[in-house]
XYZ file of C-alpha atoms in Angstrom:
591
model
C 14.835 52.460 -27.196
C 15.820 54.811 -24.367
C 13.031 53.468 -22.192
C 13.944 49.910 -22.778
C 17.424 50.588 -21.614
C 16.389 52.284 -18.600
C 14.037 49.617 -17.900
C 16.657 47.075 -17.801
C 18.683 49.173 -15.811
C 16.146 49.845 -13.403
C 15.060 46.138 -13.083
C 19.051 45.142 -12.466
C 19.538 47.952 -9.996
C 16.580 46.763 -7.889
C 17.944 43.120 -7.894
C 21.422 44.209 -7.001
C 20.203 46.637 -4.003
C 17.811 43.971 -2.886
C 20.797 41.496 -2.718
C 22.869 44.034 -0.746
C 20.011 44.913 1.830
C 19.548 41.216 2.424
C 23.578 41.003 2.974
C 23.625 43.927 5.194
C 21.044 42.372 7.611
C 23.010 38.899 7.524
C 20.675 37.024 5.439
C 22.339 33.947 4.234
C 22.043 33.767 0.357
C 21.476 30.092 0.298
C 17.600 31.039 1.305
C 17.663 33.206 -1.828
C 18.733 30.261 -4.066
C 16.277 27.947 -2.390
C 13.441 30.472 -2.844
C 14.668 30.943 -6.572
C 14.748 27.364 -7.151
C 11.247 26.667 -5.544
C 9.907 29.169 -7.851
C 11.586 27.851 -11.086
C 10.219 24.553 -10.168
C 6.639 25.830 -9.592
C 6.671 27.902 -13.169
C 8.064 24.687 -15.011
C 5.054 23.005 -13.430
C 2.589 25.278 -14.329
C 4.145 25.679 -17.908
C 4.017 21.980 -18.549
C 0.436 21.910 -17.155
C -0.698 24.839 -19.828
C 1.172 22.861 -22.740
C -0.822 19.747 -21.499
C -4.035 21.273 -21.248
C -3.823 23.231 -24.566
C -3.003 20.099 -26.376
C -6.168 18.218 -24.773
C -8.170 21.249 -25.500
C -7.136 21.369 -29.205
C -7.828 17.631 -29.670
C -11.169 18.264 -28.585
C -12.199 20.369 -31.461
C -9.603 18.776 -34.100
C -8.386 15.494 -32.837
C -6.202 14.871 -35.876
C -4.434 17.979 -36.031
C -3.579 17.680 -32.408
C -2.095 14.202 -32.915
C -0.325 14.974 -36.001
C 1.399 17.811 -33.887
C 2.407 15.291 -30.937
C 2.896 11.567 -32.383
C 3.854 10.132 -29.014
C 0.355 10.634 -27.788
C -1.597 8.339 -30.095
C -4.880 7.314 -28.998
C -4.942 3.599 -28.272
C -7.109 2.807 -31.349
C -4.012 3.594 -33.347
C -1.900 0.565 -31.568
C -4.724 -1.667 -30.866
C -7.001 -2.999 -33.742
C -9.658 -3.927 -31.449
C -10.286 -0.633 -30.266
C -12.982 1.135 -32.429
C -13.130 4.804 -33.166
C -17.098 6.032 -32.341
C -16.894 9.692 -33.749
C -20.726 9.473 -34.183
C -20.908 8.712 -30.330
C -18.695 11.985 -29.912
C -21.032 14.102 -31.971
C -23.990 12.847 -29.889
C -22.278 13.653 -26.529
C -21.194 16.904 -28.108
C -25.186 17.771 -28.554
C -26.205 16.493 -25.258
C -23.419 18.328 -23.387
C -25.707 21.191 -22.059
C -28.230 18.980 -20.995
C -25.716 16.670 -19.229
C -24.580 20.435 -17.635
C -28.015 20.821 -16.251
C -28.036 17.250 -14.951
C -24.968 17.207 -13.001
C -25.746 20.707 -11.391
C -29.041 19.323 -10.010
C -27.504 16.174 -8.751
C -24.637 18.055 -7.358
C -27.159 20.562 -5.391
C -29.828 18.401 -4.557
C -27.785 15.268 -3.395
C -24.243 15.775 -3.015
C -24.702 19.103 -1.308
C -26.742 17.682 1.626
C -24.680 14.624 1.911
C -21.648 16.651 2.488
C -23.382 18.990 4.918
C -24.290 15.759 6.919
C -20.604 14.761 7.263
C -19.591 18.331 8.312
C -19.481 19.519 11.872
C -22.149 22.048 13.089
C -19.874 25.108 12.750
C -19.429 24.182 9.199
C -23.102 23.752 8.138
C -22.801 26.965 5.594
C -21.029 24.710 3.040
C -22.747 25.469 -0.640
C -21.845 25.086 -3.989
C -21.893 28.557 -5.783
C -21.176 27.845 -9.067
C -21.524 24.597 -11.347
C -20.395 24.888 -14.893
C -19.295 22.088 -17.128
C -18.401 24.430 -19.842
C -18.875 24.011 -23.685
C -16.021 21.412 -24.070
C -17.521 17.757 -23.560
C -15.533 14.757 -22.710
C -14.543 12.373 -25.710
C -14.373 8.720 -26.166
C -11.015 7.790 -27.589
C -11.880 4.354 -28.653
C -14.218 1.199 -27.513
C -13.344 -2.258 -27.132
C -15.978 -5.021 -26.959
C -15.129 -8.511 -25.442
C -16.117 -11.460 -27.666
C -14.192 -14.329 -25.754
C -14.293 -15.650 -22.364
C -17.494 -13.648 -21.234
C -20.860 -15.114 -20.368
C -23.750 -15.562 -23.126
C -25.850 -13.192 -20.562
C -23.474 -10.270 -20.539
C -21.798 -7.502 -22.691
C -18.466 -6.146 -21.590
C -16.754 -3.340 -22.911
C -13.739 -1.015 -22.085
C -14.313 2.744 -23.267
C -11.289 4.862 -23.180
C -12.625 8.582 -21.736
C -10.697 11.488 -22.250
C -11.780 15.005 -20.752
C -9.899 18.347 -20.826
C -12.515 20.964 -20.670
C -13.522 24.363 -19.144
C -15.457 23.298 -16.303
C -15.360 25.612 -13.194
C -16.757 24.350 -9.901
C -16.732 26.745 -6.891
C -17.896 26.627 -3.249
C -18.244 28.674 -0.133
C -18.055 27.461 3.437
C -17.442 29.739 6.618
C -17.095 32.951 4.255
C -14.185 31.271 2.351
C -14.520 30.719 -1.236
C -12.640 27.635 -3.104
C -12.829 26.303 -6.863
C -11.209 24.199 -9.086
C -11.076 24.574 -12.753
C -9.169 22.985 -15.786
C -9.936 19.440 -14.942
C -8.353 16.456 -16.767
C -9.191 13.033 -16.819
C -7.764 10.088 -18.750
C -8.728 6.557 -18.020
C -10.306 3.189 -19.127
C -13.680 2.619 -18.247
C -15.170 -0.829 -18.156
C -19.129 -1.275 -18.542
C -20.806 -4.422 -17.616
C -24.249 -4.922 -19.016
C -25.629 -8.014 -17.364
C -27.790 -9.941 -17.203
C -29.248 -9.972 -20.586
C -33.159 -10.695 -20.334
C -35.936 -11.408 -22.622
C -37.909 -7.917 -21.794
C -37.155 -4.434 -22.529
C -34.863 -2.904 -21.988
C -33.105 -6.273 -22.680
C -30.203 -5.451 -20.103
C -31.196 -6.291 -16.297
C -28.394 -3.964 -14.668
C -25.321 -1.978 -15.634
C -22.084 -1.641 -13.839
C -19.278 1.041 -14.249
C -15.770 0.948 -12.998
C -12.109 1.752 -13.695
C -9.684 -0.868 -14.143
C -7.137 1.350 -12.778
C -7.095 4.769 -11.035
C -7.243 7.227 -14.051
C -4.784 9.951 -14.439
C -6.189 13.312 -13.166
C -4.982 16.854 -13.168
C -6.825 20.331 -11.894
C -6.028 23.893 -11.115
C -7.127 25.317 -7.934
C -8.636 28.691 -7.608
C -9.530 31.282 -5.000
C -8.504 30.327 -1.507
C -7.530 26.814 -2.527
C -4.687 28.323 -4.786
C -2.549 28.513 -2.027
C -2.392 24.749 -2.265
C -1.249 24.693 -5.797
C 2.601 24.468 -4.862
C 4.914 21.623 -4.970
C 3.920 19.203 -1.988
C 0.651 20.412 -0.722
C -0.776 20.001 -4.550
C 0.465 16.342 -4.560
C -1.013 15.720 -1.129
C -4.410 16.954 -2.623
C -3.981 15.243 -5.729
C -3.475 11.892 -3.893
C -6.690 12.424 -1.654
C -8.932 13.007 -4.831
C -7.661 10.037 -6.363
C -8.253 7.917 -3.307
C -11.751 9.181 -2.925
C -12.228 8.345 -6.474
C -10.966 4.905 -6.102
C -13.249 4.204 -3.047
C -16.195 4.721 -5.753
C -15.329 3.223 -8.891
C -12.101 1.767 -9.335
C -12.046 -1.966 -9.055
C -13.397 -3.715 -6.627
C -15.544 -0.824 -6.174
C -18.315 0.059 -8.898
C -21.439 2.101 -9.441
C -24.305 -0.500 -10.524
C -27.689 0.354 -11.900
C -30.661 -2.082 -11.853
C -32.609 -1.454 -14.999
C -35.565 -3.589 -14.285
C -37.727 -4.821 -11.486
C -37.128 -8.596 -12.417
C -33.440 -7.971 -11.359
C -33.032 -6.558 -7.786
C -29.731 -4.470 -7.004
C -28.577 -6.681 -4.154
C -28.083 -9.441 -6.740
C -26.106 -7.259 -9.180
C -24.109 -6.387 -6.328
C -23.843 -9.495 -4.340
C -21.653 -11.206 -6.750
C -18.509 -13.547 -6.226
C -15.258 -12.275 -7.374
C -13.563 -14.059 -10.130
C -10.916 -15.357 -8.030
C -7.981 -14.467 -5.516
C -4.150 -13.417 -6.513
C -1.608 -14.742 -4.290
C 1.758 -12.766 -4.805
C 5.099 -13.479 -3.240
C 7.806 -10.777 -3.834
C 10.666 -12.966 -3.141
C 13.955 -11.086 -4.162
C 15.468 -8.884 -6.667
C 19.023 -8.940 -8.618
C 21.336 -5.888 -9.645
C 18.771 -3.128 -8.963
C 20.118 0.371 -9.906
C 22.474 2.292 -7.201
C 20.328 5.641 -6.898
C 21.964 6.745 -3.880
C 24.705 8.919 -5.283
C 28.356 8.590 -3.767
C 27.201 5.149 -1.878
C 26.644 2.675 -4.698
C 23.680 1.270 -3.269
C 19.995 1.746 -2.750
C 17.232 1.216 0.040
C 14.629 -0.888 -2.243
C 11.113 -1.489 -1.582
C 8.172 -3.067 -3.775
C 4.514 -1.988 -4.422
C 2.171 -4.329 -5.827
C -0.840 -2.970 -7.423
C -3.962 -4.753 -8.770
C -6.738 -2.285 -9.476
C -7.279 -0.045 -6.681
C -5.650 -2.605 -4.146
C -1.765 -1.635 -3.236
C 0.750 -3.750 -1.015
C 3.870 -2.648 0.083
C 7.287 -4.763 1.302
C 9.192 -3.455 3.869
C 12.432 -1.650 3.262
C 15.762 -3.674 2.690
C 18.267 -1.191 3.313
C 21.897 -0.463 1.444
C 21.256 -3.450 -0.908
C 20.929 -3.901 -4.696
C 20.295 -7.566 -4.349
C 17.593 -7.635 -1.528
C 15.730 -10.344 -0.323
C 12.109 -9.940 0.953
C 10.069 -13.153 1.010
C 6.815 -10.923 1.137
C 3.446 -12.269 0.781
C 0.115 -10.349 -0.275
C -3.133 -11.645 -1.694
C -5.759 -9.463 -3.682
C -9.416 -10.145 -4.511
C -9.518 -10.333 -8.274
C -13.370 -9.217 -9.626
C -12.516 -9.179 -13.116
C -9.853 -10.899 -15.015
C -9.987 -9.680 -18.544
C -7.958 -6.541 -18.996
C -6.691 -6.409 -15.546
C -3.171 -6.502 -14.704
C -0.649 -7.272 -11.765
C 1.581 -3.993 -11.767
C 4.855 -4.285 -9.773
C 6.728 -1.070 -8.976
C 10.657 -1.010 -7.323
C 11.277 2.210 -5.500
C 14.094 3.593 -3.247
C 13.202 4.918 -0.141
C 14.824 8.118 0.424
C 13.886 9.903 3.765
C 15.029 13.444 2.626
C 13.643 13.688 -0.642
C 10.958 12.071 -3.020
C 11.479 8.349 -3.224
C 13.153 7.291 -6.488
C 12.010 4.875 -9.427
C 14.046 1.818 -10.058
C 11.975 0.171 -12.690
C 8.523 -1.783 -13.018
C 7.092 -4.789 -14.634
C 3.127 -5.527 -15.479
C 1.905 -9.020 -15.687
C -1.403 -9.870 -17.390
C -3.766 -11.547 -14.684
C -5.213 -13.743 -17.517
C -1.944 -15.354 -18.154
C -1.645 -16.193 -14.274
C -5.146 -17.725 -14.675
C -4.132 -19.939 -17.611
C -1.334 -21.233 -16.104
C -2.423 -21.492 -12.312
C 1.128 -20.926 -10.999
C 4.087 -18.287 -11.943
C 7.522 -18.789 -10.382
C 9.695 -16.559 -12.487
C 12.231 -13.691 -12.520
C 10.857 -10.509 -14.463
C 13.133 -7.845 -16.124
C 12.054 -4.279 -14.751
C 11.191 -1.888 -17.293
C 12.287 1.894 -17.550
C 15.319 0.882 -15.693
C 19.088 0.462 -16.889
C 19.141 -2.859 -14.982
C 17.456 -4.989 -12.595
C 15.128 -8.370 -12.395
C 12.718 -9.361 -9.634
C 11.664 -12.664 -8.971
C 7.964 -13.425 -8.080
C 5.808 -16.333 -7.280
C 1.947 -15.829 -8.374
C -0.694 -18.326 -7.636
C -4.352 -18.215 -8.806
C -7.184 -19.410 -6.568
C -10.630 -20.026 -7.484
C -13.542 -20.072 -5.232
C -15.820 -23.001 -4.431
C -18.889 -23.387 -2.008
C -17.464 -27.266 -1.115
C -16.373 -27.047 2.572
C -14.464 -30.246 2.239
C -11.787 -28.144 0.319
C -11.368 -26.120 3.656
C -9.044 -28.658 5.366
C -7.049 -29.131 2.129
C -6.401 -25.316 1.584
C -5.563 -24.980 5.312
C -3.061 -27.498 4.784
C -1.578 -26.317 1.375
C -1.456 -22.571 2.120
C 1.509 -20.709 3.952
C 0.769 -19.091 7.048
C 0.252 -15.463 5.858
C -2.079 -16.412 3.065
C -5.923 -16.886 3.520
C -8.145 -19.877 3.247
C -11.788 -18.389 2.821
C -13.527 -15.323 1.500
C -16.245 -13.718 3.375
C -19.008 -11.720 1.084
C -20.780 -9.141 2.890
C -24.109 -7.262 1.613
C -25.059 -4.587 3.853
C -28.650 -3.829 3.175
C -30.442 -1.514 5.535
C -30.928 -0.845 9.147
C -34.514 0.037 10.816
C -35.983 2.039 13.842
C -32.737 3.587 14.769
C -33.120 5.602 17.946
C -32.324 9.574 17.381
C -29.005 10.736 17.958
C -30.581 13.007 20.834
C -33.688 15.188 21.548
C -32.055 18.241 20.019
C -30.558 17.247 16.906
C -33.178 14.356 15.952
C -32.609 12.037 13.390
C -29.258 10.680 13.117
C -26.598 10.363 10.530
C -25.882 6.737 10.631
C -22.806 5.026 9.359
C -21.915 1.195 10.091
C -18.433 -0.032 11.223
C -17.297 -3.360 10.299
C -14.856 -5.169 12.002
C -13.229 -8.771 11.391
C -9.532 -10.019 11.670
C -7.284 -7.269 10.584
C -9.936 -5.363 8.876
C -11.916 -2.259 9.727
C -14.259 -0.862 7.274
C -17.204 1.719 7.166
C -20.177 2.244 5.242
C -21.176 5.734 3.677
C -23.132 8.226 5.645
C -26.538 8.296 5.369
C -27.974 11.971 6.143
C -30.862 12.520 8.728
C -32.814 9.157 8.584
C -33.656 6.640 11.300
C -33.991 3.795 8.834
C -30.491 4.003 6.549
C -30.379 2.050 3.278
C -26.913 1.342 2.387
C -26.990 -1.544 -0.198
C -23.318 -1.909 0.179
C -21.160 -5.027 -0.409
C -17.708 -6.050 1.274
C -15.154 -8.945 1.035
C -12.803 -10.074 3.605
C -9.972 -12.498 3.170
C -9.899 -14.955 6.323
C -7.021 -17.421 7.401
C -9.387 -19.639 9.288
C -13.323 -18.873 9.384
C -13.578 -21.004 12.457
C -12.004 -18.225 14.707
C -13.572 -14.983 13.200
C -16.206 -13.168 14.448
C -17.760 -10.319 12.274
C -18.727 -6.893 14.844
C -20.945 -4.390 13.632
C -21.448 -0.790 15.347
C -23.722 1.933 14.169
C -22.757 5.232 14.875
C -23.935 8.983 14.378
C -21.437 10.585 12.757
C -21.868 14.113 14.207
C -22.141 13.283 17.870
C -20.015 10.284 17.699
C -22.962 8.273 19.782
C -23.160 4.702 19.224
C -26.671 3.680 18.013
C -26.271 0.007 18.544
C -24.381 -2.908 17.893
C -24.100 -6.618 16.980
C -22.016 -9.522 15.908
C -21.946 -12.830 14.140
C -19.746 -15.964 14.207
C -18.683 -17.047 10.399
C -18.347 -20.462 11.377
C -22.198 -20.587 11.394
C -22.050 -20.091 7.748
C -20.542 -23.666 7.303
C -23.758 -25.021 8.409
C -25.938 -23.167 6.089
C -26.600 -24.299 2.249
C -24.070 -22.722 -0.032
C -22.407 -21.028 3.175
C -25.056 -18.517 2.424
C -27.322 -16.936 5.128
C -29.619 -13.950 4.968
C -29.476 -12.462 8.441
C -31.588 -9.806 10.397
C -29.637 -8.909 13.375
C -31.147 -7.103 16.431
C -28.730 -4.046 17.741
C -27.732 -4.224 21.248
C -27.675 -1.077 23.678
C -30.338 0.528 21.237
C -33.910 0.303 20.684
C -35.686 -3.045 21.322
C -36.980 -3.085 17.533
C -33.544 -1.537 15.930
C -32.054 -4.164 13.736
C -29.935 -4.524 10.518
C -30.467 -6.653 7.491
C -27.610 -8.170 5.648
C -26.778 -11.145 3.530
C -23.503 -13.291 3.848
C -21.730 -15.971 1.989
C -18.392 -18.050 2.618
C -16.350 -18.973 -0.282
C -13.475 -21.758 0.177
C -10.214 -20.903 -1.862
C -8.831 -23.447 -3.880
C -5.729 -23.695 -5.638
C -5.522 -24.118 -9.421
C -2.439 -25.492 -9.133
C -1.433 -26.362 -5.278
C 2.279 -25.558 -3.970
C 2.989 -29.296 -3.669
C 2.368 -30.031 -7.402
C 4.650 -27.375 -8.741
C 8.273 -28.699 -8.145
C 10.458 -30.403 -5.915
C 12.867 -28.244 -3.636
C 15.831 -29.380 -5.816
C 13.990 -28.390 -9.147
C 13.336 -25.085 -7.351
C 17.087 -24.519 -6.689
C 18.303 -25.716 -9.965
C 15.435 -22.977 -11.409
C 17.171 -20.243 -9.204
C 20.454 -21.590 -10.009
C 19.821 -21.352 -13.976
C 18.358 -18.059 -13.639
C 21.218 -16.370 -11.739
C 23.730 -17.994 -14.308
C 21.533 -16.635 -17.420
C 21.633 -13.214 -15.478
C 25.480 -13.292 -15.162
C 26.058 -14.456 -18.611
C 23.898 -11.531 -19.724
C 26.056 -9.250 -17.851
C 29.331 -10.509 -18.825
C 28.737 -10.303 -22.424
C 27.090 -6.730 -22.058
C 24.217 -7.930 -24.325
C 21.765 -5.372 -25.167
C 18.539 -4.723 -23.530
C 16.371 -6.490 -26.038
C 18.450 -9.619 -25.867
C 18.447 -9.792 -22.084
C 15.050 -9.399 -22.241
C 14.519 -12.336 -24.693
C 16.987 -14.442 -22.528
C 14.616 -13.859 -19.524
C 11.396 -14.474 -21.195
C 12.874 -18.069 -22.987
C 13.971 -19.110 -19.442
C 10.301 -18.162 -17.812
C 8.916 -20.159 -20.989
C 11.421 -23.163 -19.898
C 10.645 -22.726 -16.355
C 6.568 -23.080 -16.774
C 7.023 -25.861 -19.056
C 8.984 -27.841 -16.176
C 6.188 -26.953 -13.809
C 3.253 -28.122 -15.685
C 1.323 -30.774 -13.850
C 0.025 -33.692 -15.794
C-alpha cells in the first residue's frame, strides 16, 4: 500500500516538475498538447492493430470461435451461397506450409535478391536478406466461387478469398543498417484463370493469377524501419507497397504461367481485353458540407477500375458541383469487376474528407451498353452523383475507325494498341569496366510513358511483358522505344514504329524485329503489335435526343427535391432513385 501511494506521488510530482521547467524556459504548453495528441493517436493505432492481429490469428486456429466472437466480420461464404468452403484445402496448405517456406526463401535469395541488387546504386550493393521466416501460421482460403455462366468452353474461372495473418518475419541488411517486417496481414479476392483447356496432360494449357482489386494489407516494421511506423510516414510506406503489388498482380496486371509446350507464353499474355469503359462524371447534388463553419465543401471524384485510378479536378466551395470530366479504362475481365466511384472533399490542412461512394457492376453496363443515371452515395447522409457510362467492344474491322472517330467525344479514344515486348538481342556492354548491362526498355506513345522490368547482367534480355495504350487517332501516333542501362543511365539504342502501318496488315497485327539505332549493328528488339478498333454497343446518337436528356435531368432533380421535402428515409430515397434509373434505362433502349 505504501509503495503504491509513493509511486503515484512520485509520478505526479515528476509530471508537475516537468511542466514547471518547460514553463520556466518559455515553452508553450500547446506543444505539449500536440505531442500528447500524436502519442495518443499512435497508441490507439497500435491497439487497434493488435486487436485485428489477435482476431486474425485466432481465426487461423479456431475460425468458428473467432467468428462467433465478432459477428460483423463474417466470411463471404455466409453471405454468398455460391461461395463454397474448402476446409480440406486449408488442411493440405497447413501440412505443406513448412515446404512452402523453404521454397519462398529460395526464391527470395536466388532470384529476388540479385534482381534488387541490379537496381541499386553501386554503393548499396551490400543488400542482403538476413532472415526469411514464414512462421507456423499459413494463409487460409475463406471461400471459392467457380463461374458457370458467361465463360468460354475452354476455360475455368474461379475466385478465391485469401486471408493471411501469420507470424512471418523478414529482415534485410544494407550498408550496415538492419530493417525488417513482421505480422503481415493480407485479405483479398484473387482470381485464377485456367485456359486454354487442352486434350493432353495436364489438361490445362496455362494459369493466370491476379487480384480484381488491391488487397487490404497491414504490417509492422522492425529495427531501423520502425521509425517509419508513425502516423503519416507509415501511410506513405503502405501506399508504396500497395502500388508495387498492383503493378505486378492487380488487374490488368497478371502473373501468367504456361503449363505445356503446345501453348507458348506469349499467346497467353498477348490476349485482347474484354472491352473499354468510358465514364463521364457529370455532376453531383446535395453533397455533405464537411467544411465546419462554412457549410460547403471542395469536392472531387476518384474513379477506380481494378488498379486503374482516375481523378477529377477539384470544384471549390460547392455542394452541387459540375465536373463534366471524362475518363476511360481498359477492362480485361467483366465478371466480378466493379466500377467504384468515391467522392472526396479536398482539405489542404489535413486529410481529405470522405463524402460517399457508389459501386456499379461492370456486367450491368455491358448488358445495357450505355447508362445515364443518378446514383445515391452510400455511407453518406446525403448526396447523389450523375454518371454516364458507355461500353465499347473491340473489332479488327478498320471500316469502324471512321465511325468511331465521328461518334466519340474529343477526350475519348478510337482505338487500342496492344503490345507484347518479347526480348532484345546483342545489346552492347554498358562500359568496359562494368561489362554486361542491366537493361530496361522505355516505351513512349501519345501521353503515355511506360517501362519494362529490369533484367540484371545480360546482353540478351527476355522481358515477355505486354502493354496496352488507348489512342485517339492511330494515324498520328508513333511508338518510340529506348533501351537504357539502369545503373549508368546510358542509352543502349532506340527505335520507333508508326502505328498507322498496322492498318495495312492482316487483322491489324504484325510481328516486328526492330533494329536499334545508336547501338551495335546486330542489336535488335523483337515485339508483337496489334491494333483494335473501338465500337460502341450503344452509340451516343442512338441513346436519346437533347430534349429527352433535359427531361431526364429535370425529372431526376424533381425526384431528389421531393425526397428532401418529404424527409423520407434513406431506404425510400434509394428506392426512388433506383426506380428512376430503371425508367431512364427503359426509355433509352434502342429498338
